[in-house]
CSV table of C-alpha atoms in Angstrom, one decimal:
chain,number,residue,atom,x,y,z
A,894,UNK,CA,-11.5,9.8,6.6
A,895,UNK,CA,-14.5,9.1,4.8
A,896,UNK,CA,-17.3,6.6,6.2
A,897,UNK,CA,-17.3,4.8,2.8
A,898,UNK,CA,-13.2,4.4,2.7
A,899,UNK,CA,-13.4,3.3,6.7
A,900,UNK,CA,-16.2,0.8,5.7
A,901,UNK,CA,-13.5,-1.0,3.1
A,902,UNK,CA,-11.2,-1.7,5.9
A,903,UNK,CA,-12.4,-4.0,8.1
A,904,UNK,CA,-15.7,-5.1,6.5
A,905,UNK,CA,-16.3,-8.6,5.4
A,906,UNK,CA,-16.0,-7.8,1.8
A,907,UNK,CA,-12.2,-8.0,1.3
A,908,UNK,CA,-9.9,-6.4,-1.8
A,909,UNK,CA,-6.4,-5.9,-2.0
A,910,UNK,CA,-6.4,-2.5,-1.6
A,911,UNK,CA,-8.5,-2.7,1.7
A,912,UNK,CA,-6.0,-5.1,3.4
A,913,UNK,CA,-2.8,-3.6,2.7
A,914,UNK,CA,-4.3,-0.7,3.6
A,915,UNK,CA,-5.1,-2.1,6.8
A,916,UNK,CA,-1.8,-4.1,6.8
A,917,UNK,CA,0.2,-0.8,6.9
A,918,UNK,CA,-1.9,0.8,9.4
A,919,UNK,CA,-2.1,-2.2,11.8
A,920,UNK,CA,2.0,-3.0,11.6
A,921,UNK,CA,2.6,0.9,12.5
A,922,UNK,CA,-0.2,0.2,15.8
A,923,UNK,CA,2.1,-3.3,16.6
A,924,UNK,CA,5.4,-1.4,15.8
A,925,UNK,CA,4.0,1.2,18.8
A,926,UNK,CA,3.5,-1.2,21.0
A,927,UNK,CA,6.4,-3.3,20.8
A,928,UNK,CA,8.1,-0.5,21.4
A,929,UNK,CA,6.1,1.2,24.5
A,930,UNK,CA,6.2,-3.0,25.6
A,931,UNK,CA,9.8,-2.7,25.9
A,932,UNK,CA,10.3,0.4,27.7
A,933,UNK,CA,7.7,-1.0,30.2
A,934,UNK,CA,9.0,-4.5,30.7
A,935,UNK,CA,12.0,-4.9,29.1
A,936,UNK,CA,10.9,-7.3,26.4
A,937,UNK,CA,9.5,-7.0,23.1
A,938,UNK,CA,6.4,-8.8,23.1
A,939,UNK,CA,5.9,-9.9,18.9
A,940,UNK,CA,9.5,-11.3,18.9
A,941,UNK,CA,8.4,-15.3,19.5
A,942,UNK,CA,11.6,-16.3,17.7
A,943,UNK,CA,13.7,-14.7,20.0
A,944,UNK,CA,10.9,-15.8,23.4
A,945,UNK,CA,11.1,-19.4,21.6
A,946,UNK,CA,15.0,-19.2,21.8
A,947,UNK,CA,15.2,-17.8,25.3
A,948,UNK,CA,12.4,-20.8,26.2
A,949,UNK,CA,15.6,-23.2,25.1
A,950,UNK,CA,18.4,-21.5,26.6
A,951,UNK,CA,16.8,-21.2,30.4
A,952,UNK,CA,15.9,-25.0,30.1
A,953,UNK,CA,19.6,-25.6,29.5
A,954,UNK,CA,20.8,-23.2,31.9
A,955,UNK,CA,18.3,-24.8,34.7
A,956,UNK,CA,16.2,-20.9,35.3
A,957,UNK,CA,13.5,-22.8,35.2
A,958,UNK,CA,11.3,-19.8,36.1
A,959,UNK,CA,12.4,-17.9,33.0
A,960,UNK,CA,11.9,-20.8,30.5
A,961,UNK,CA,8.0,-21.1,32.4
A,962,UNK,CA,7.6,-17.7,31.5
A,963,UNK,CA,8.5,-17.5,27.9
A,964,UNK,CA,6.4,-20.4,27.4
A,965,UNK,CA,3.5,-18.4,29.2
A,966,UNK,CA,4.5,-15.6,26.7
A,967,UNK,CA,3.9,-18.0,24.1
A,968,UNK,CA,0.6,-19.7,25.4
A,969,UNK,CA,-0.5,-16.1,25.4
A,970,UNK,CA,0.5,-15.1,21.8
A,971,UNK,CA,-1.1,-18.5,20.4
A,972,UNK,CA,-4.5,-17.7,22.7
A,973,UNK,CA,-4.5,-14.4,21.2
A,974,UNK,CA,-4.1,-15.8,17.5
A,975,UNK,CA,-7.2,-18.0,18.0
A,976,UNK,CA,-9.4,-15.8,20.3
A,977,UNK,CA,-9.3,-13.9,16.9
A,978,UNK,CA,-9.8,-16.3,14.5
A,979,UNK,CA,-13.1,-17.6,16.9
A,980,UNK,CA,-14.1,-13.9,16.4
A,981,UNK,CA,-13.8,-14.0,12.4
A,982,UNK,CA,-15.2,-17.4,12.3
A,983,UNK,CA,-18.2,-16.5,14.4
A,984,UNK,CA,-18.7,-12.7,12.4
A,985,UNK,CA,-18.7,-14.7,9.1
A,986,UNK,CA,-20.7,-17.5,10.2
A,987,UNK,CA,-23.5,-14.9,11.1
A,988,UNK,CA,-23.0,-13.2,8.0
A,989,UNK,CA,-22.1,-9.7,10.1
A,990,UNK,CA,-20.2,-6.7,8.4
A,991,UNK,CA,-18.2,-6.2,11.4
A,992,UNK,CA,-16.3,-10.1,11.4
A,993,UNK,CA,-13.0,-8.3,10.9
A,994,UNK,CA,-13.3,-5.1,12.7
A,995,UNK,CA,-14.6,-7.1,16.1
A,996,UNK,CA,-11.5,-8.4,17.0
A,997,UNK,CA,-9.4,-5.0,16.2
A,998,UNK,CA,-12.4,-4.0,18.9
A,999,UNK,CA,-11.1,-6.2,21.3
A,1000,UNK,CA,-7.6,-4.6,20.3
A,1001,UNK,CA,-8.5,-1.6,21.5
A,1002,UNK,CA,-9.8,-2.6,24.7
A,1003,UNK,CA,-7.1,-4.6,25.9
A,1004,UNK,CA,-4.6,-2.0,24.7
A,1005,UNK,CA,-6.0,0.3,27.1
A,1006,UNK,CA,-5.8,-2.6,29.6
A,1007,UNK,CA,-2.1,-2.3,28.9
A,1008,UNK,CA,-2.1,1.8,29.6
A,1009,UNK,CA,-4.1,1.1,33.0
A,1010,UNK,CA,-1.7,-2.0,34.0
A,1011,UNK,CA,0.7,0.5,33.5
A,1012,UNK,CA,0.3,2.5,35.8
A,1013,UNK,CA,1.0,0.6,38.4
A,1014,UNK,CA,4.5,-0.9,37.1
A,1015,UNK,CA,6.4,1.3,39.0
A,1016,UNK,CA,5.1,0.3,42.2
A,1017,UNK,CA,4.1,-3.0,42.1
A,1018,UNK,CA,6.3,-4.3,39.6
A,1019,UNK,CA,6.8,-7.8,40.9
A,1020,UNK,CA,3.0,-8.3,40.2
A,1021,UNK,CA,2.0,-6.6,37.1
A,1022,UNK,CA,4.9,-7.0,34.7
A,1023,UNK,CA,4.1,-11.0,34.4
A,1024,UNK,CA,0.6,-9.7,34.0
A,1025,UNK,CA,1.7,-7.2,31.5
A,1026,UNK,CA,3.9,-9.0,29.1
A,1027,UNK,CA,1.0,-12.0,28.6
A,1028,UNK,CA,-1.1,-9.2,27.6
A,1029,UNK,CA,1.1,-7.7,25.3
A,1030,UNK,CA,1.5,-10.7,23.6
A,1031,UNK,CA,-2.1,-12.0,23.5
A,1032,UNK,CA,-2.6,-8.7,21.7
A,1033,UNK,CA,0.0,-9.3,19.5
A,1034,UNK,CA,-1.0,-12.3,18.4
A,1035,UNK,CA,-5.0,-10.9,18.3
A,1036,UNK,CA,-3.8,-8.6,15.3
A,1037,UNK,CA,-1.5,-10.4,13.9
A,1038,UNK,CA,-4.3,-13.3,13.0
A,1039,UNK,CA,-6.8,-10.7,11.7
A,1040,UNK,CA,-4.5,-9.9,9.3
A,1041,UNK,CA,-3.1,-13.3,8.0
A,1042,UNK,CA,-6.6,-14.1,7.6
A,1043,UNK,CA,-8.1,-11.3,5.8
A,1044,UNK,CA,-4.8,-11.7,3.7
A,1045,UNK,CA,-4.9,-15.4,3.2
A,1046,UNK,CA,-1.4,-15.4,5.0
A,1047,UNK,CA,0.1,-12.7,2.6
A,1048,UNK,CA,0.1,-9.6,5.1
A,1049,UNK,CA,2.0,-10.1,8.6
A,1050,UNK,CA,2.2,-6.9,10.8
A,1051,UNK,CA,3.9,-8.3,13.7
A,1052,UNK,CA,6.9,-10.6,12.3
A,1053,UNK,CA,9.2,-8.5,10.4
A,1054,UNK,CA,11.7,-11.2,10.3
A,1055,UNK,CA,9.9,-13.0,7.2
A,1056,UNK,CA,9.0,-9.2,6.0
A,1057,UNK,CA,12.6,-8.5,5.7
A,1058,UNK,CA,13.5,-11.7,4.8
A,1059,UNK,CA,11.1,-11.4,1.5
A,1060,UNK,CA,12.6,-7.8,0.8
A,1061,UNK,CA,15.7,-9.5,0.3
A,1062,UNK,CA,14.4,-12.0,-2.0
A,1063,UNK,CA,12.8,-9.7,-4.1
A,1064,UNK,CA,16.0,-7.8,-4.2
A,1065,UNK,CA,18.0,-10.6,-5.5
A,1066,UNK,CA,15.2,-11.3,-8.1
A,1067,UNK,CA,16.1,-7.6,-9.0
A,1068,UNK,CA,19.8,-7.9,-9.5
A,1069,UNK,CA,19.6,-11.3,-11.4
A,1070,UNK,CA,21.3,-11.4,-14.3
A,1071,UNK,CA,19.1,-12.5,-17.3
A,1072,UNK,CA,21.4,-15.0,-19.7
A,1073,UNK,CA,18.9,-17.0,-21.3
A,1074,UNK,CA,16.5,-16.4,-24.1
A,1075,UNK,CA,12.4,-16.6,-22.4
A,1076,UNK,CA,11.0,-20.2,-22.8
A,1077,UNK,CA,8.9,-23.1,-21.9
A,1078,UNK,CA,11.6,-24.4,-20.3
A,1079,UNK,CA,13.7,-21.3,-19.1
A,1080,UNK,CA,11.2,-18.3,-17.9
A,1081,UNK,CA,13.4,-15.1,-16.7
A,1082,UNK,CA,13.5,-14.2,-12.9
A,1083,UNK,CA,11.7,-10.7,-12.5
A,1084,UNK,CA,11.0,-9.0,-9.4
A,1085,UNK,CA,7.4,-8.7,-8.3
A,1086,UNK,CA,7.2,-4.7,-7.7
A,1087,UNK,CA,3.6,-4.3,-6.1
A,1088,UNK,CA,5.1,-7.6,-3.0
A,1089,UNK,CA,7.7,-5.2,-2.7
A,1090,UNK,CA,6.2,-2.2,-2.3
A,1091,UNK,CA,3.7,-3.6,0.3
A,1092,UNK,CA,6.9,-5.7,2.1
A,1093,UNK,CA,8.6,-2.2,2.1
A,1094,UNK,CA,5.8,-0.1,3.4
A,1095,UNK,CA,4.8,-2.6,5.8
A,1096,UNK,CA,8.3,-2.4,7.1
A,1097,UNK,CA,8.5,1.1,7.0
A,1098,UNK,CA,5.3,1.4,8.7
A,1099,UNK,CA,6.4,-1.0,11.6
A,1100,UNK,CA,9.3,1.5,12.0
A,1101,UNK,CA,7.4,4.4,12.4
A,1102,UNK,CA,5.3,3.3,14.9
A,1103,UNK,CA,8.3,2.1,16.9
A,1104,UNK,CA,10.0,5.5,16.6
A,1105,UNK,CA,6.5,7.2,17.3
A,1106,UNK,CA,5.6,4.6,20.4
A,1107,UNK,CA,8.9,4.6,22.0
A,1108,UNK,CA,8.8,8.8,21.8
A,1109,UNK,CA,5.3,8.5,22.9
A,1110,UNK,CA,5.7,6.4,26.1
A,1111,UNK,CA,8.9,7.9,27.1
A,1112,UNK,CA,7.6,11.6,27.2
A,1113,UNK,CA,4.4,11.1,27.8
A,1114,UNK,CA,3.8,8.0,29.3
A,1115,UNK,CA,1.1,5.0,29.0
A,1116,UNK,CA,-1.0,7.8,28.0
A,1117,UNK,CA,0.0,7.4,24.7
A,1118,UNK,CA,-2.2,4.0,24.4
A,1119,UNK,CA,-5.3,6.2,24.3
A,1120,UNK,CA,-4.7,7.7,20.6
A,1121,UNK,CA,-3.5,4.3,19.4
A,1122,UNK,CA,-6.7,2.1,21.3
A,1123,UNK,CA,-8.7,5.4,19.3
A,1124,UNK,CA,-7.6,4.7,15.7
A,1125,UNK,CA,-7.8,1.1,16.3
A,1126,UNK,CA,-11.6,1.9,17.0
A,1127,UNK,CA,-11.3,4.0,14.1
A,1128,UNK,CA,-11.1,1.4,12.0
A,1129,UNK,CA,-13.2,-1.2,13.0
A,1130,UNK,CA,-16.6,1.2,14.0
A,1131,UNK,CA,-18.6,1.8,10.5
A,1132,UNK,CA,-18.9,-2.1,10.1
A,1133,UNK,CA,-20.0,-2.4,13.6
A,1134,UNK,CA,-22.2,0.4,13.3
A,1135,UNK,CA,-24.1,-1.5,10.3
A,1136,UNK,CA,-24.5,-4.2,11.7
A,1137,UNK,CA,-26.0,-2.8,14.7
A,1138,UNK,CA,-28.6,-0.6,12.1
A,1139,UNK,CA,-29.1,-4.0,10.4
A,1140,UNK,CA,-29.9,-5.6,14.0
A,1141,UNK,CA,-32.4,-2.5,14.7
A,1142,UNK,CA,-34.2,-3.0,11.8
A,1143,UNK,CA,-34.7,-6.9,11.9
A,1144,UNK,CA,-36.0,-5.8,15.4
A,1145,UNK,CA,-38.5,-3.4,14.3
A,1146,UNK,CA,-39.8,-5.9,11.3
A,1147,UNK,CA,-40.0,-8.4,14.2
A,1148,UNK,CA,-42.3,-5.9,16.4
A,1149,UNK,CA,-44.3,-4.8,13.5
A,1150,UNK,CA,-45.1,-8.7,12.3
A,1151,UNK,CA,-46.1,-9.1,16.1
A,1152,UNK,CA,-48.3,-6.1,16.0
A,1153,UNK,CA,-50.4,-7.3,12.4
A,1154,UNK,CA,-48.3,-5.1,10.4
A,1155,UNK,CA,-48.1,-2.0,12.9
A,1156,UNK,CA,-51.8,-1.0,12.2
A,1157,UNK,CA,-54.4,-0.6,14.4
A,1158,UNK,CA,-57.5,-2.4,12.3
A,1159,UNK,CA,-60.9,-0.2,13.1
A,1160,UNK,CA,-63.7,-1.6,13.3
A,1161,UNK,CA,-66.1,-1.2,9.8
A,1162,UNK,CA,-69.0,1.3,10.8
A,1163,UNK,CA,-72.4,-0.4,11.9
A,1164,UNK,CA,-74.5,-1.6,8.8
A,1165,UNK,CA,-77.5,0.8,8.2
């Protein structure tokens, strides 16, 4: 990919382009590890409507121990939603290239968390599969907050349920039947193409990844974290990589002001 192109994803300076762009390639990264998340634990990890629901019905059938746990899987996802939005706030605040493409850093790091967490599943399962799920989810929500706020709340890469929710309203605005004659008071229903499109590729996207993550961590195992943890780094590196030039060069003006300019004065010859 090109370093300019790379540079439009996750740098400050937002368009539309750049963030569905980034929409599409972050729902097919959550799609792959919602899926790899359930083959490892048995539970998919961005689903907090269905954790939420679980939450009410272990309260009522007294497992306490599951209903702690889904709200732990919750307190995760929420901590993960605002360790991100700290790490926006703070890259903005400081005027850095890189307050987007920090946090899908972080991403990257804690995904391959997941891959070495997994590792040991098998044989200490008791202990690492609480572990495992709160990180899944944390991450989760990490991504899904980068997002909704590059967006302003239009682009959500981890909750397909008000994706595919909005496909079918757009669809109905589709098959409406006209009757009326355009107005001030009656303005025709007409479906908003480029929403769908994006709704529709985001879903499609999310899909992939499931079908490519499930395939991935099934025949080849947690391994399969290490291309995903690579293009999240992928996409985050040219900002960070400018900033850290803009940081080296601040630091060398700093030097050279402490230094007189970076020149050695000489003393002026002897009079004659």
């Amino acid at each position: 990919m090109p370093v300019s192109y790379l540079r439009t994803l996750s740098e400050s300076k937002r368009t539309r382009r750049a963030n569905v762009h980034l929409g599409v390639s972050l729902a097919f990264v959550a799609g792959a590890i919602n899926a790899g998340g359930l083959l490892a634990v048995l539970q998919y990890t961005s689903h907090m409507t269905g954790i939420v629901s679980s939450i009410a019905d272990n309260l009522i059938l007294g497992n306490l121990v599951a209903a702690a746990a889904g709200m732990a899987s919750v307190a995760a996802f929420v901590s993960g939603a605002a360790y991100s939005t700290i790490l926006v706030n703070w890259g903005r605040h400081h005027r850095m290239h890189s307050a987007y493409a920090y946090p899908l850093f972080w991403e990257a790091l804690l995904l391959l968390g997941f891959g070495l967490l997994g590792n040991s599943l098998d044989e200490h399962r008791a202990l690492f599969v609480p572990v495992t799920v709160l990180l899944l989810c944390f991450i989760m929500g990490l991504q899904n907050a980068i997002v909704t706020k590059i967006s302003n709340a239009e682009i959500r890469t981890t909750h397909m349920t008000g994706i595919v929710t909005d496909i079918g309203i757009e669809l109905g605005k589709l098959v409406y039947i006209n009757l009326g004659t355009e107005s001030a008071r009656y303005q025709p229903v007409r479906t908003n193409w480029p929403r769908l499109g994006l709704l529709v590729a985001l879903l499609a996207a999310f899909c992939l990844g499931g079908v490519i993550g499930a395939a991935g961590f099934k025949y080849v195992g947690y391994v399969t974290t290490v291309p995903l943890a690579a293009f999240l780094v992928l996409l985050a590196i040219v900002p960070m990589v400018d900033d850290a030039r803009t940081r080296t060069r601040l630091l060398l003006r700093q030097r050279l002001r402490a230094n007189g300019g970076g020149r050695h004065r000489e003393a002026p010859p002897p009079l004659t």
